[in-house]
CSV table of C-alpha atoms in Angstrom, one decimal:
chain,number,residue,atom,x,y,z
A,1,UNK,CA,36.4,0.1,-3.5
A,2,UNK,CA,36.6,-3.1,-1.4
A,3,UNK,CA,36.7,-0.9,1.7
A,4,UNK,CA,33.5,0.6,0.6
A,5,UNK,CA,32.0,-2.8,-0.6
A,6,UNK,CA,32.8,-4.2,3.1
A,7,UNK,CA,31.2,-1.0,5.0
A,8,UNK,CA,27.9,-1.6,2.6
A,9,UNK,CA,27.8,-5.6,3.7
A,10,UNK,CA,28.3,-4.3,7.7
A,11,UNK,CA,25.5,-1.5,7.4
A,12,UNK,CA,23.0,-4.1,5.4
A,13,UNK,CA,23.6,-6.7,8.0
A,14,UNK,CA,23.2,-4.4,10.8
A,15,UNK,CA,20.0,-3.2,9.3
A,16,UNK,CA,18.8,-6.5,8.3
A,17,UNK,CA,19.3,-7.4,12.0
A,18,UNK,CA,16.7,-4.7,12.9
A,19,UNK,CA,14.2,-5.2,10.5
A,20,UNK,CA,14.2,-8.9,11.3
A,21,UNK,CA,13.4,-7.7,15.4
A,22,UNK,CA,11.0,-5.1,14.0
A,23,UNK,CA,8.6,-6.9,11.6
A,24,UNK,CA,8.5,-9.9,14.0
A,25,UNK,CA,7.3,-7.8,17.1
A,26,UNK,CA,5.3,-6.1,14.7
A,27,UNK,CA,3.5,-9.6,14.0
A,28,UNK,CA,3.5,-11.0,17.4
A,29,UNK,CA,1.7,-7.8,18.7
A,30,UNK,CA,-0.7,-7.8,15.7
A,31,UNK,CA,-1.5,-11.2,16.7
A,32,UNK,CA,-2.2,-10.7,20.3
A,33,UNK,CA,-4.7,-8.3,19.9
A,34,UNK,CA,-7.9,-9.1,20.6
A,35,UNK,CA,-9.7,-8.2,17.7
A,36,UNK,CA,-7.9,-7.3,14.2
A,37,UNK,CA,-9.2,-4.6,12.1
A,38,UNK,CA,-8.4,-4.8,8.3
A,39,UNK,CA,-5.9,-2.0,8.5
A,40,UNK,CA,-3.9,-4.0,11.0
A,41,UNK,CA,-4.3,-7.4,8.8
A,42,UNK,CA,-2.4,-5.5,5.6
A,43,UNK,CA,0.2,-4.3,7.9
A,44,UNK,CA,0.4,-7.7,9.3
A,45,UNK,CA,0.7,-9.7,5.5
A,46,UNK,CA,3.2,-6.6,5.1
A,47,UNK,CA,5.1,-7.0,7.9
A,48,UNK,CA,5.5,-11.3,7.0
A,49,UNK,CA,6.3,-10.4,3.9
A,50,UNK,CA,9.2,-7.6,4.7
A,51,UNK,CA,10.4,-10.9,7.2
A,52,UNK,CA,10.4,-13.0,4.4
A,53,UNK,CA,12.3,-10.9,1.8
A,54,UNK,CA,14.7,-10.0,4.3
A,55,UNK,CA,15.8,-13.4,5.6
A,56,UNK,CA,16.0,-14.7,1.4
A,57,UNK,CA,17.8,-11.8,0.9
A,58,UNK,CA,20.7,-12.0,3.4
A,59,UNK,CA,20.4,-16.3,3.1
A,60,UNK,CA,21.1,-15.2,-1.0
A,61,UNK,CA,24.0,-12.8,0.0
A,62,UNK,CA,25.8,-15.2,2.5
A,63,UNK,CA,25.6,-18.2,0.4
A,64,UNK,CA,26.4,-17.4,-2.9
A,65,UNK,CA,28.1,-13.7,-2.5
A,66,UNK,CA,30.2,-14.1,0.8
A,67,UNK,CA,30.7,-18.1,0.8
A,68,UNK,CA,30.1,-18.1,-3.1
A,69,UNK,CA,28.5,-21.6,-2.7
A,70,UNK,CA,27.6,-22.8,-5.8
A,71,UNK,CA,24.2,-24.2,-6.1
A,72,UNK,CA,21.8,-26.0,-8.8
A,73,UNK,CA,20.2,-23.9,-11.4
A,74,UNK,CA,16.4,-24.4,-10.2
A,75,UNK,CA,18.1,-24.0,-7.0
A,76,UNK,CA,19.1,-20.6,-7.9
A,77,UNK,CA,16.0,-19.8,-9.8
A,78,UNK,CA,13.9,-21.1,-6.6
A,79,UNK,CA,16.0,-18.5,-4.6
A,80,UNK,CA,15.6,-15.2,-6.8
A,81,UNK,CA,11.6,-16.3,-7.0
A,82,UNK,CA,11.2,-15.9,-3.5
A,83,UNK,CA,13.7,-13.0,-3.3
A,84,UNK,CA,11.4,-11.3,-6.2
A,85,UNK,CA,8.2,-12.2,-4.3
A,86,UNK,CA,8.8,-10.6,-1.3
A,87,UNK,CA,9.9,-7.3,-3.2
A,88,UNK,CA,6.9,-6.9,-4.7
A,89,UNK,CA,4.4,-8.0,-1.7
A,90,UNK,CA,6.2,-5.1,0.4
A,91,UNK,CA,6.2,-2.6,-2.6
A,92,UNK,CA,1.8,-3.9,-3.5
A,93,UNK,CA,0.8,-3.9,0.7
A,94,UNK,CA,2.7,-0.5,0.9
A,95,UNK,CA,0.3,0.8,-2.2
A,96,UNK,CA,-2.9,-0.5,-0.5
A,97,UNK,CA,-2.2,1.2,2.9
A,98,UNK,CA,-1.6,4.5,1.5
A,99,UNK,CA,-4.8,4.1,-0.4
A,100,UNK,CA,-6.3,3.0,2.1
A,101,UNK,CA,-5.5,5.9,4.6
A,102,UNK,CA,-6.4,8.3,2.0
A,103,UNK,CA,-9.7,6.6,1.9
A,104,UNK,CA,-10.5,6.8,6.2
A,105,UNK,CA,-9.5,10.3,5.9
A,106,UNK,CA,-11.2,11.4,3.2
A,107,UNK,CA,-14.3,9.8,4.9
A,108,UNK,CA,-13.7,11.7,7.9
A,109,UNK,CA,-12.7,14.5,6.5
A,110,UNK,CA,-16.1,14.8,4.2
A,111,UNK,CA,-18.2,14.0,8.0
A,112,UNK,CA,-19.6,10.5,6.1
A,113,UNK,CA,-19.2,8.5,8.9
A,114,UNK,CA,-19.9,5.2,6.4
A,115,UNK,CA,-17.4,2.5,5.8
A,116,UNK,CA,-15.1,2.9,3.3
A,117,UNK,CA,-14.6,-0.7,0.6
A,118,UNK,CA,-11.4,-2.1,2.7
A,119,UNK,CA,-13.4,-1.7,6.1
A,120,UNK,CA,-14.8,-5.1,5.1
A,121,UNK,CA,-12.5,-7.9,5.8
A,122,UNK,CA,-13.6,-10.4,3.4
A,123,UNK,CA,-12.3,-7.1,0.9
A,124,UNK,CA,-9.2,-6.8,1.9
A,125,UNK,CA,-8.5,-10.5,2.4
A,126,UNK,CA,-9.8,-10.0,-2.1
A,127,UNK,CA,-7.5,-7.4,-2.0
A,128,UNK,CA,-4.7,-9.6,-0.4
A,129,UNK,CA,-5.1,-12.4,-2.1
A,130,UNK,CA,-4.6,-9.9,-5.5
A,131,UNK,CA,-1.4,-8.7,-4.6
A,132,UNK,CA,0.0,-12.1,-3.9
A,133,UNK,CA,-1.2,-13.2,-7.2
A,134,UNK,CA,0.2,-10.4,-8.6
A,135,UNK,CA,3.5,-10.5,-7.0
A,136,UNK,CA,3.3,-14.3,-8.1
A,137,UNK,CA,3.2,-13.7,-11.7
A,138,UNK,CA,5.9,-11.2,-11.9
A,139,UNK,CA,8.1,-13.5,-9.6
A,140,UNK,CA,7.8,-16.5,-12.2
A,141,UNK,CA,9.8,-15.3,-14.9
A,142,UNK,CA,12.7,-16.1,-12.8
A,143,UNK,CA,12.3,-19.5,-13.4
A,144,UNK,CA,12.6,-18.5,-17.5
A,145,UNK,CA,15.3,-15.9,-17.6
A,146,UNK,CA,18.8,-17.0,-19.0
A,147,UNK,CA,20.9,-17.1,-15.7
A,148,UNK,CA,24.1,-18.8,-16.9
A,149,UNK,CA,24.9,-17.3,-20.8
A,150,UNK,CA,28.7,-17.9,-20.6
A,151,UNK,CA,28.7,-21.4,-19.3
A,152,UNK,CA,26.8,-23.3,-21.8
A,153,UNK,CA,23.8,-25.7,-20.7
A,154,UNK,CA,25.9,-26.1,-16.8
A,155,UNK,CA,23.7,-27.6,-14.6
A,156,UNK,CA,25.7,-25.8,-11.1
A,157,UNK,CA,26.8,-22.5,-11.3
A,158,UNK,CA,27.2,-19.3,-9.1
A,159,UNK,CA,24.0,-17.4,-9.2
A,160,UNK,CA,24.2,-14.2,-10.6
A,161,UNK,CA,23.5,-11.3,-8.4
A,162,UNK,CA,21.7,-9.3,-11.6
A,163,UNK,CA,17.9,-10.4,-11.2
A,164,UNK,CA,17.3,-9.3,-14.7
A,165,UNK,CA,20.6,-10.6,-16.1
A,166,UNK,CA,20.0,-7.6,-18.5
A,167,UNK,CA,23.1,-4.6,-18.8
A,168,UNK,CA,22.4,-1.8,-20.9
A,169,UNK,CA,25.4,-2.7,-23.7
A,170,UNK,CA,23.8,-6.3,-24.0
A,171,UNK,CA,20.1,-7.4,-23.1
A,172,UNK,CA,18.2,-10.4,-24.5
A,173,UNK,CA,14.9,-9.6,-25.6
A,174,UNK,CA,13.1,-11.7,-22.7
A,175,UNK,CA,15.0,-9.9,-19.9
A,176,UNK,CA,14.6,-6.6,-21.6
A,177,UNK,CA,10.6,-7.4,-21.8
A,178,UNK,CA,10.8,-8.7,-18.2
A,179,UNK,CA,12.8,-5.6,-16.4
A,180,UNK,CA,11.2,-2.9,-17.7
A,181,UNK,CA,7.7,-4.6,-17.2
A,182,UNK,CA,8.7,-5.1,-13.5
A,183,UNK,CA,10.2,-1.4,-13.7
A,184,UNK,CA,7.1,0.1,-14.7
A,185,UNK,CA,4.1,-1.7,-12.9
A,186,UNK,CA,6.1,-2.8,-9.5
A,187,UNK,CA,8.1,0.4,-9.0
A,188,UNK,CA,7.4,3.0,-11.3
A,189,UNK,CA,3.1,2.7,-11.0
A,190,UNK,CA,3.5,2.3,-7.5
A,191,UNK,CA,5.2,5.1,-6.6
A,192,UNK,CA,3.2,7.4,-9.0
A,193,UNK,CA,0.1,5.8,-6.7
A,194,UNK,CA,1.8,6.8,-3.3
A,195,UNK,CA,3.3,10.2,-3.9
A,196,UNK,CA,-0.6,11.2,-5.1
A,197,UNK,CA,-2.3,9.4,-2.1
A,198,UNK,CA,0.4,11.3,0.1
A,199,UNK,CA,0.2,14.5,-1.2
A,200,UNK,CA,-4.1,14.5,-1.0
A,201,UNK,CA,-3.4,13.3,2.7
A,202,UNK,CA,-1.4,15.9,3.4
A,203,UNK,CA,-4.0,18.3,1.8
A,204,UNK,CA,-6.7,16.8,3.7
A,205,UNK,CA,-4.2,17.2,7.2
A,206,UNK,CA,-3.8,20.9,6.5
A,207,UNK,CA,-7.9,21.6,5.6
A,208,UNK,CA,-8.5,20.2,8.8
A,209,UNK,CA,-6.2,21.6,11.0
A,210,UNK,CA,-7.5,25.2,9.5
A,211,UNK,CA,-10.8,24.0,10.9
A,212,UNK,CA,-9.8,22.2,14.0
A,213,UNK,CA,-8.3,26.3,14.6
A,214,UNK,CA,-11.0,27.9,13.4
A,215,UNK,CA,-13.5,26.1,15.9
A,216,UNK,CA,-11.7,26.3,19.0
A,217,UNK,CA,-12.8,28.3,21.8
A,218,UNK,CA,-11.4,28.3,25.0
A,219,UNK,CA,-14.2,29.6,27.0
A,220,UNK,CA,-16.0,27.1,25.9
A,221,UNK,CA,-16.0,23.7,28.7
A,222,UNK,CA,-15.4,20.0,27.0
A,223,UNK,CA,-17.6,17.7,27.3
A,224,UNK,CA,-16.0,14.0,28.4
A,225,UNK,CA,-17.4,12.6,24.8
A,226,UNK,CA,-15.6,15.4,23.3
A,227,UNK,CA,-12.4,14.8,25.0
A,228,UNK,CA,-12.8,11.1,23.8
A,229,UNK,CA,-13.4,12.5,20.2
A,230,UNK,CA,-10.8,14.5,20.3
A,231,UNK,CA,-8.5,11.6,22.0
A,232,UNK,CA,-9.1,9.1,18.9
A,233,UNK,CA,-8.5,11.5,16.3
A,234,UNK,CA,-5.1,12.7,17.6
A,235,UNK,CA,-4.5,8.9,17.5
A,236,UNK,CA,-5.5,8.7,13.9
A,237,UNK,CA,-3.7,11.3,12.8
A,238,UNK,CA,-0.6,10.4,14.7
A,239,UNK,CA,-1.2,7.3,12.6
A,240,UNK,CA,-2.0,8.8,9.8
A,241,UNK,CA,1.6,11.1,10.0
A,242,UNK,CA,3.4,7.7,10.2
A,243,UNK,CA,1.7,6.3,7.4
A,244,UNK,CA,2.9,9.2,5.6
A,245,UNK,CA,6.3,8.8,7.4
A,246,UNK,CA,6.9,5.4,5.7
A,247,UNK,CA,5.1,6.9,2.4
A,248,UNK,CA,8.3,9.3,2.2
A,249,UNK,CA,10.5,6.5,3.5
A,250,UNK,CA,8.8,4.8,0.7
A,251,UNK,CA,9.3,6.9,-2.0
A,252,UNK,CA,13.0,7.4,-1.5
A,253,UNK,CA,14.2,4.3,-1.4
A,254,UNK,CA,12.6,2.8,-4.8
A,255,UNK,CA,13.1,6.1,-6.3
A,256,UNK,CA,16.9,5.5,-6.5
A,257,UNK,CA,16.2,1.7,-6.9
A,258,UNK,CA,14.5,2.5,-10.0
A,259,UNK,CA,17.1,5.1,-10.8
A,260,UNK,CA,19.9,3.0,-10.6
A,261,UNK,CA,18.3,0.2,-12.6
A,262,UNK,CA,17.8,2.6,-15.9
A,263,UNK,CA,20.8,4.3,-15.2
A,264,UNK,CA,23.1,2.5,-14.3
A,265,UNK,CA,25.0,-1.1,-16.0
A,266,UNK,CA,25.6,-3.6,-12.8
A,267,UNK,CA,27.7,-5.8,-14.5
A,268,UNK,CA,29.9,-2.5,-14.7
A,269,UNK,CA,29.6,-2.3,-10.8
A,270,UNK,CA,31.3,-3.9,-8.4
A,271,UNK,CA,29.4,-3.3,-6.0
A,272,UNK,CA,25.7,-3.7,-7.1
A,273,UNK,CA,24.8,-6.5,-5.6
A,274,UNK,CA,25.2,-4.6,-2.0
A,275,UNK,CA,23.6,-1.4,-3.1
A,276,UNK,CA,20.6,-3.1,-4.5
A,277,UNK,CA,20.5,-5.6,-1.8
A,278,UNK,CA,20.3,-2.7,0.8
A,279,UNK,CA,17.6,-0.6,-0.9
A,280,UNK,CA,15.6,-3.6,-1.2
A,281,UNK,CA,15.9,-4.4,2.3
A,282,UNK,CA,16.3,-0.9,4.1
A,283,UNK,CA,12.3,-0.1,3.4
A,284,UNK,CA,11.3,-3.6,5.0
A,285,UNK,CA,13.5,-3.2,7.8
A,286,UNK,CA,13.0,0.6,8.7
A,287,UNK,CA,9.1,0.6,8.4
A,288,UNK,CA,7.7,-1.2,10.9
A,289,UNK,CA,9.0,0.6,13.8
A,290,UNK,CA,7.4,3.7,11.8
A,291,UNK,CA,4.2,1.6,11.6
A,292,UNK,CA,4.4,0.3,14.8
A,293,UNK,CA,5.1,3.2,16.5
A,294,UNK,CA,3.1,5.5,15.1
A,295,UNK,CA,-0.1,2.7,15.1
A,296,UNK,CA,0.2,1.9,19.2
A,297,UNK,CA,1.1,-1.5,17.4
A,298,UNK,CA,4.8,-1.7,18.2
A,299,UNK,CA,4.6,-3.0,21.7
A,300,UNK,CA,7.6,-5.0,23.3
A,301,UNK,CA,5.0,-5.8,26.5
A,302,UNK,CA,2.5,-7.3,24.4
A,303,UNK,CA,4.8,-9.1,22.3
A,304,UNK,CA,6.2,-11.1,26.1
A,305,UNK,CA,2.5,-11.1,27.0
């Protein structure tokens, strides 16, 4: 089991190593362009926000797990604030894209070339400013769960890995209230949003390829306005298959998240804190290279420009 536990910390570090390189190009090349869309300023707040929850994340594993530093209570409830924030910004900004996307290509899919309610930027900076509320409000009861039940009224103590401090044998009514609140509106409502948002994007992809087939004729000669037509949407639908790339991505990851926490007890496993530490931190660090990439965004030139 230790072997196993010590393999988990390697692999987590390696890919928090990654995702750290990733989301930060991803910003700096976001920032350099000269004009940002609203599309690009979600995957921009996302991409922060993956940073974010990735650095509190390994800072909360090194302290307190591998150096078991022990540190003040607020101090601890300070640190699992921020580590819930950034969770649930980078589960909320992966909702709005796919909704998003299903929105542009619905539009085009319809021929209504009229923007859709997130083309406006003073929308989704509304929108933005939601989901940090949002993520706010379900980040504070941190700051109230019971973290330290076996010490007394200790003032220093090791902070507990369990966010929820909550097993299934033995669950205070506040943390019961608490987990399966966050369960259901920051994972399980999520991911009910993004598997239906993917699968009407796929539908939408395969409609349109039928007609894309249907209407092609190669005697026909193309036009230089056609062959830019046809040029930006094979770039939005190159985007729009790595949207649904990281919507997969997605999917998996808080699928067993979610799994494990209704599933499983963590105080009965020793190594939870490294499983749910990587599933929380594999999505942040994995998607913006399939963002990037797939978006023209993820440019190493423009980031040394």
């Amino acid at each position: 089991m230790e072997a196993i536990v010590m393999d988990l910390v390697a692999l987590r570090i390696v890919v928090s190593i990654i995702g750290v390189m990733g989301n930060t190009i991803l910003i700096m090349s976001i920032l350099k362009l000269t004009r940002v869309k609203t599309f690009e300023m979600v995957l921009l707040v996302l991409a922060a926000v993956n940073l974010e929850e990735i650095v509190i994340v390994n800072v909360y594993d090194l302290l307190l797990l591998r150096l078991s530093v022990r540190i003040s209570v607020w101090s601890c409830r300070l640190l699992k604030f921020f580590t819930m924030f950034g969770e649930i910004g980078s589960i909320l900004f992966t909702v709005v894209i796919s909704v998003y996307r299903y929105q542009k290509l619905r539009d085009v899919h319809t021929r209504v070339n009229l923007p859709v309610f997130m083309d406006n930027m003073r929308h989704t900076l509304g929108i933005t400013a939601f989901c940090a509320m949002l993520a706010v409000i379900f980040s504070v009861p941190a700051f109230l769960v019971s973290l330290n039940e076996d010490e007394g009224n200790s003032t220093y103590l090791g902070c507990p890995a369990d966010f929820f401090q909550c097993s299934l044998s033995k669950c205070p009514t506040p943390s019961l209230i608490y987990k399966y609140s966050f369960l259901l509106v920051c994972n399980f409502l999520p991911l009910v949003i993004v598997t239906l948002t993917s699968s009407m994007i796929v539908r939408i992809l395969i409609v349109q390829q039928k007609v894309v087939r249907a209407r092609q004729d190669p005697s026909v000669a193309v036009t230089q306005q056609q062959q830019k037509q046809r040029s930006r949407k094979s770039s939005f639908q190159r985007s729009t298959v790595a949207i649904l790339a990281a919507m997969v991505l997605f999917q998996v990851d808080w699928t067993i998240y979610l799994i494990l926490h209704l599933a499983c007890n963590p105080h009965s496993i020793p190594s939870w804190s490294e499983i749910e530490f990587f599933i929380t931190t594999f999505y942040t660090a994995v998607s913006p290279y399939v963002y990037g990439l797939g978006n023209d965004l993820f440019n190493i030139k423009r980031f040394f420009r």
